Amino acid sequence: MSKTWRIILITTILAALLLSACTQKADLPAAAIETYWKALASKNNAAVSSLSCAEYEAIAVSTMDSFLSVDLELSDLVCSSTNNTGDKADVTCTGSLTASYGAEKFDFDLSNKIFIATNSTGDWLMCGEK
């Protein structure tokens, strides 16, 4: 094998190793909770319902219904999970949901809650808060 081919081979292997080291495993429970909050902020009833576990669905839809007459803005939402058992995880988020009605604004801080994500159906879903 010529010296040029060895350099190309070594460079390719090093590049592959670097790229694989940079890839992170997706935080699926956190992504599910983020998607839920985005659906709620956009008042997407079908999505809120489908992103909630069966036990939490009625509460989720009721929560969304309470926001129908106000403008909603989701700001700086970032979530991460802990205590992931494979079928249940705790999710904490930063960011806020602002509800505006005319000149009045109400901020709901999402960082002071721990959300519960469950994976009993093969998809991670919002299933309440602690």
PDB file of C-alpha atoms in Angstrom:
ATOM      1  CA  MET A   1       0.000   0.000   0.000  1.00  0.00           C
ATOM      2  CA  SER A   2       1.470   3.346  -0.963  1.00  0.00           C
ATOM      3  CA  LYS A   3       2.088   6.119   1.519  1.00  0.00           C
ATOM      4  CA  THR A   4      -0.631   8.305  -0.045  1.00  0.00           C
ATOM      5  CA  TRP A   5      -3.273   5.596   0.376  1.00  0.00           C
ATOM      6  CA  ARG A   6      -2.270   5.061   4.002  1.00  0.00           C
ATOM      7  CA  ILE A   7      -2.644   8.772   4.718  1.00  0.00           C
ATOM      8  CA  ILE A   8      -6.058   8.817   3.023  1.00  0.00           C
ATOM      9  CA  LEU A   9      -7.150   5.727   4.965  1.00  0.00           C
ATOM     10  CA  ILE A  10      -5.967   7.113   8.307  1.00  0.00           C
ATOM     11  CA  THR A  11      -7.576  10.492   7.590  1.00  0.00           C
ATOM     12  CA  THR A  12     -10.870   8.807   6.688  1.00  0.00           C
ATOM     13  CA  ILE A  13     -10.844   6.702   9.860  1.00  0.00           C
ATOM     14  CA  LEU A  14     -10.053   9.727  12.028  1.00  0.00           C
ATOM     15  CA  ALA A  15     -12.817  11.756  10.373  1.00  0.00           C
ATOM     16  CA  ALA A  16     -15.321   8.950  10.966  1.00  0.00           C
ATOM     17  CA  LEU A  17     -14.304   8.709  14.625  1.00  0.00           C
ATOM     18  CA  LEU A  18     -14.615  12.450  15.111  1.00  0.00           C
ATOM     19  CA  LEU A  19     -18.040  12.550  13.478  1.00  0.00           C
ATOM     20  CA  SER A  20     -19.328   9.657  15.555  1.00  0.00           C
ATOM     21  CA  ALA A  21     -18.045  11.317  18.730  1.00  0.00           C
ATOM     22  CA  CYS A  22     -19.930  14.506  17.873  1.00  0.00           C
ATOM     23  CA  THR A  23     -23.290  12.836  17.386  1.00  0.00           C
ATOM     24  CA  GLN A  24     -25.479  12.829  20.453  1.00  0.00           C
ATOM     25  CA  LYS A  25     -28.198  10.388  21.260  1.00  0.00           C
ATOM     26  CA  ALA A  26     -31.580  12.062  20.874  1.00  0.00           C
ATOM     27  CA  ASP A  27     -33.393  12.865  24.104  1.00  0.00           C
ATOM     28  CA  LEU A  28     -36.764  11.473  23.014  1.00  0.00           C
ATOM     29  CA  PRO A  29     -38.686  12.119  26.259  1.00  0.00           C
ATOM     30  CA  ALA A  30     -37.572  15.770  26.230  1.00  0.00           C
ATOM     31  CA  ALA A  31     -38.436  16.105  22.541  1.00  0.00           C
ATOM     32  CA  ALA A  32     -41.939  14.772  23.239  1.00  0.00           C
ATOM     33  CA  ILE A  33     -42.540  17.338  25.981  1.00  0.00           C
ATOM     34  CA  GLU A  34     -41.210  20.152  23.774  1.00  0.00           C
ATOM     35  CA  THR A  35     -43.509  19.045  20.951  1.00  0.00           C
ATOM     36  CA  TYR A  36     -46.456  18.954  23.367  1.00  0.00           C
ATOM     37  CA  TRP A  37     -45.815  22.541  24.514  1.00  0.00           C
ATOM     38  CA  LYS A  38     -45.413  23.733  20.932  1.00  0.00           C
ATOM     39  CA  ALA A  39     -48.741  22.115  20.010  1.00  0.00           C
ATOM     40  CA  LEU A  40     -50.431  23.716  23.009  1.00  0.00           C
ATOM     41  CA  ALA A  41     -48.977  27.142  22.162  1.00  0.00           C
ATOM     42  CA  SER A  42     -50.264  26.826  18.590  1.00  0.00           C
ATOM     43  CA  LYS A  43     -53.668  25.658  19.924  1.00  0.00           C
ATOM     44  CA  ASN A  44     -53.531  22.427  17.944  1.00  0.00           C
ATOM     45  CA  ASN A  45     -56.194  20.358  19.712  1.00  0.00           C
ATOM     46  CA  ALA A  46     -55.566  17.171  17.714  1.00  0.00           C
ATOM     47  CA  ALA A  47     -51.816  17.306  18.357  1.00  0.00           C
ATOM     48  CA  VAL A  48     -52.229  18.063  22.081  1.00  0.00           C
ATOM     49  CA  SER A  49     -54.542  15.072  22.344  1.00  0.00           C
ATOM     50  CA  SER A  50     -52.272  12.708  20.410  1.00  0.00           C
ATOM     51  CA  LEU A  51     -49.158  13.859  22.298  1.00  0.00           C
ATOM     52  CA  SER A  52     -50.753  13.041  25.673  1.00  0.00           C
ATOM     53  CA  CYS A  53     -51.043   9.665  27.369  1.00  0.00           C
ATOM     54  CA  ALA A  54     -54.588   8.371  27.891  1.00  0.00           C
ATOM     55  CA  GLU A  55     -54.542   9.235  31.608  1.00  0.00           C
ATOM     56  CA  TYR A  56     -53.564  12.856  30.924  1.00  0.00           C
ATOM     57  CA  GLU A  57     -55.466  13.545  27.703  1.00  0.00           C
ATOM     58  CA  ALA A  58     -58.576  15.094  29.306  1.00  0.00           C
ATOM     59  CA  ILE A  59     -56.434  17.428  31.425  1.00  0.00           C
ATOM     60  CA  ALA A  60     -54.324  18.401  28.405  1.00  0.00           C
ATOM     61  CA  VAL A  61     -57.369  19.217  26.277  1.00  0.00           C
ATOM     62  CA  SER A  62     -58.972  21.132  29.164  1.00  0.00           C
ATOM     63  CA  THR A  63     -55.760  23.115  29.642  1.00  0.00           C
ATOM     64  CA  MET A  64     -55.673  23.975  25.964  1.00  0.00           C
ATOM     65  CA  ASP A  65     -59.350  24.974  26.012  1.00  0.00           C
ATOM     66  CA  SER A  66     -58.608  27.441  28.814  1.00  0.00           C
ATOM     67  CA  PHE A  67     -56.153  29.226  26.511  1.00  0.00           C
ATOM     68  CA  LEU A  68     -58.426  29.491  23.454  1.00  0.00           C
ATOM     69  CA  SER A  69     -59.401  33.130  24.050  1.00  0.00           C
ATOM     70  CA  VAL A  70     -55.851  34.426  24.593  1.00  0.00           C
ATOM     71  CA  ASP A  71     -52.782  34.813  22.419  1.00  0.00           C
ATOM     72  CA  LEU A  72     -49.990  32.419  23.345  1.00  0.00           C
ATOM     73  CA  GLU A  73     -46.262  32.724  22.864  1.00  0.00           C
ATOM     74  CA  LEU A  74     -43.751  30.057  23.787  1.00  0.00           C
ATOM     75  CA  SER A  75     -40.303  31.460  24.567  1.00  0.00           C
ATOM     76  CA  ASP A  76     -36.877  29.884  25.020  1.00  0.00           C
ATOM     77  CA  LEU A  77     -38.172  26.321  25.411  1.00  0.00           C
ATOM     78  CA  VAL A  78     -35.446  23.747  26.048  1.00  0.00           C
ATOM     79  CA  CYS A  79     -36.143  20.446  27.795  1.00  0.00           C
ATOM     80  CA  SER A  80     -34.005  17.575  29.057  1.00  0.00           C
ATOM     81  CA  SER A  81     -34.857  14.274  30.691  1.00  0.00           C
ATOM     82  CA  THR A  82     -33.611  12.476  33.785  1.00  0.00           C
ATOM     83  CA  ASN A  83     -34.513   9.223  35.511  1.00  0.00           C
ATOM     84  CA  ASN A  84     -35.253   7.568  32.163  1.00  0.00           C
ATOM     85  CA  THR A  85     -36.313   3.964  32.803  1.00  0.00           C
ATOM     86  CA  GLY A  86     -37.206   3.265  29.177  1.00  0.00           C
ATOM     87  CA  ASP A  87     -40.937   3.581  29.745  1.00  0.00           C
ATOM     88  CA  LYS A  88     -41.013   6.658  31.993  1.00  0.00           C
ATOM     89  CA  ALA A  89     -38.841   9.745  32.407  1.00  0.00           C
ATOM     90  CA  ASP A  90     -38.826  13.018  34.302  1.00  0.00           C
ATOM     91  CA  VAL A  91     -38.432  16.055  32.066  1.00  0.00           C
ATOM     92  CA  THR A  92     -37.410  19.546  33.116  1.00  0.00           C
ATOM     93  CA  CYS A  93     -37.681  22.546  30.841  1.00  0.00           C
ATOM     94  CA  THR A  94     -36.581  26.133  30.689  1.00  0.00           C
ATOM     95  CA  GLY A  95     -38.658  28.778  29.017  1.00  0.00           C
ATOM     96  CA  SER A  96     -42.109  30.198  29.455  1.00  0.00           C
ATOM     97  CA  LEU A  97     -45.568  30.315  27.981  1.00  0.00           C
ATOM     98  CA  THR A  98     -46.987  33.843  27.812  1.00  0.00           C
ATOM     99  CA  ALA A  99     -50.740  34.320  27.588  1.00  0.00           C
ATOM    100  CA  SER A 100     -51.841  37.749  26.366  1.00  0.00           C
ATOM    101  CA  TYR A 101     -55.339  39.162  26.514  1.00  0.00           C
ATOM    102  CA  GLY A 102     -55.324  42.739  25.306  1.00  0.00           C
ATOM    103  CA  ALA A 103     -52.777  44.632  27.386  1.00  0.00           C
ATOM    104  CA  GLU A 104     -52.643  41.964  30.090  1.00  0.00           C
ATOM    105  CA  LYS A 105     -49.888  39.367  30.003  1.00  0.00           C
ATOM    106  CA  PHE A 106     -49.461  36.309  32.167  1.00  0.00           C
ATOM    107  CA  ASP A 107     -46.214  34.346  32.142  1.00  0.00           C
ATOM    108  CA  PHE A 108     -46.201  30.664  33.001  1.00  0.00           C
ATOM    109  CA  ASP A 109     -42.674  29.648  33.956  1.00  0.00           C
ATOM    110  CA  LEU A 110     -42.056  26.098  32.721  1.00  0.00           C
ATOM    111  CA  SER A 111     -38.840  25.695  34.715  1.00  0.00           C
ATOM    112  CA  ASN A 112     -40.554  25.243  38.081  1.00  0.00           C
ATOM    113  CA  LYS A 113     -42.208  21.938  37.166  1.00  0.00           C
ATOM    114  CA  ILE A 114     -41.104  18.396  36.455  1.00  0.00           C
ATOM    115  CA  PHE A 115     -43.069  16.863  33.607  1.00  0.00           C
ATOM    116  CA  ILE A 116     -43.674  13.144  33.255  1.00  0.00           C
ATOM    117  CA  ALA A 117     -43.085  11.496  29.879  1.00  0.00           C
ATOM    118  CA  THR A 118     -44.211   7.910  29.316  1.00  0.00           C
ATOM    119  CA  ASN A 119     -43.494   5.404  26.581  1.00  0.00           C
ATOM    120  CA  SER A 120     -46.119   2.683  26.938  1.00  0.00           C
ATOM    121  CA  THR A 121     -47.232   2.750  23.290  1.00  0.00           C
ATOM    122  CA  GLY A 122     -43.853   3.003  21.558  1.00  0.00           C
ATOM    123  CA  ASP A 123     -44.021   6.807  21.448  1.00  0.00           C
ATOM    124  CA  TRP A 124     -43.021   9.177  24.215  1.00  0.00           C
ATOM    125  CA  LEU A 125     -46.033  11.176  25.446  1.00  0.00           C
ATOM    126  CA  MET A 126     -46.773  13.916  27.977  1.00  0.00           C
ATOM    127  CA  CYS A 127     -48.355  12.286  31.018  1.00  0.00           C
ATOM    128  CA  GLY A 128     -48.593  15.016  33.628  1.00  0.00           C
ATOM    129  CA  GLU A 129     -46.359  16.782  36.071  1.00  0.00           C
ATOM    130  CA  LYS A 130     -44.972  16.243  39.548  1.00  0.00           C
TER     131      LYS A 130
END
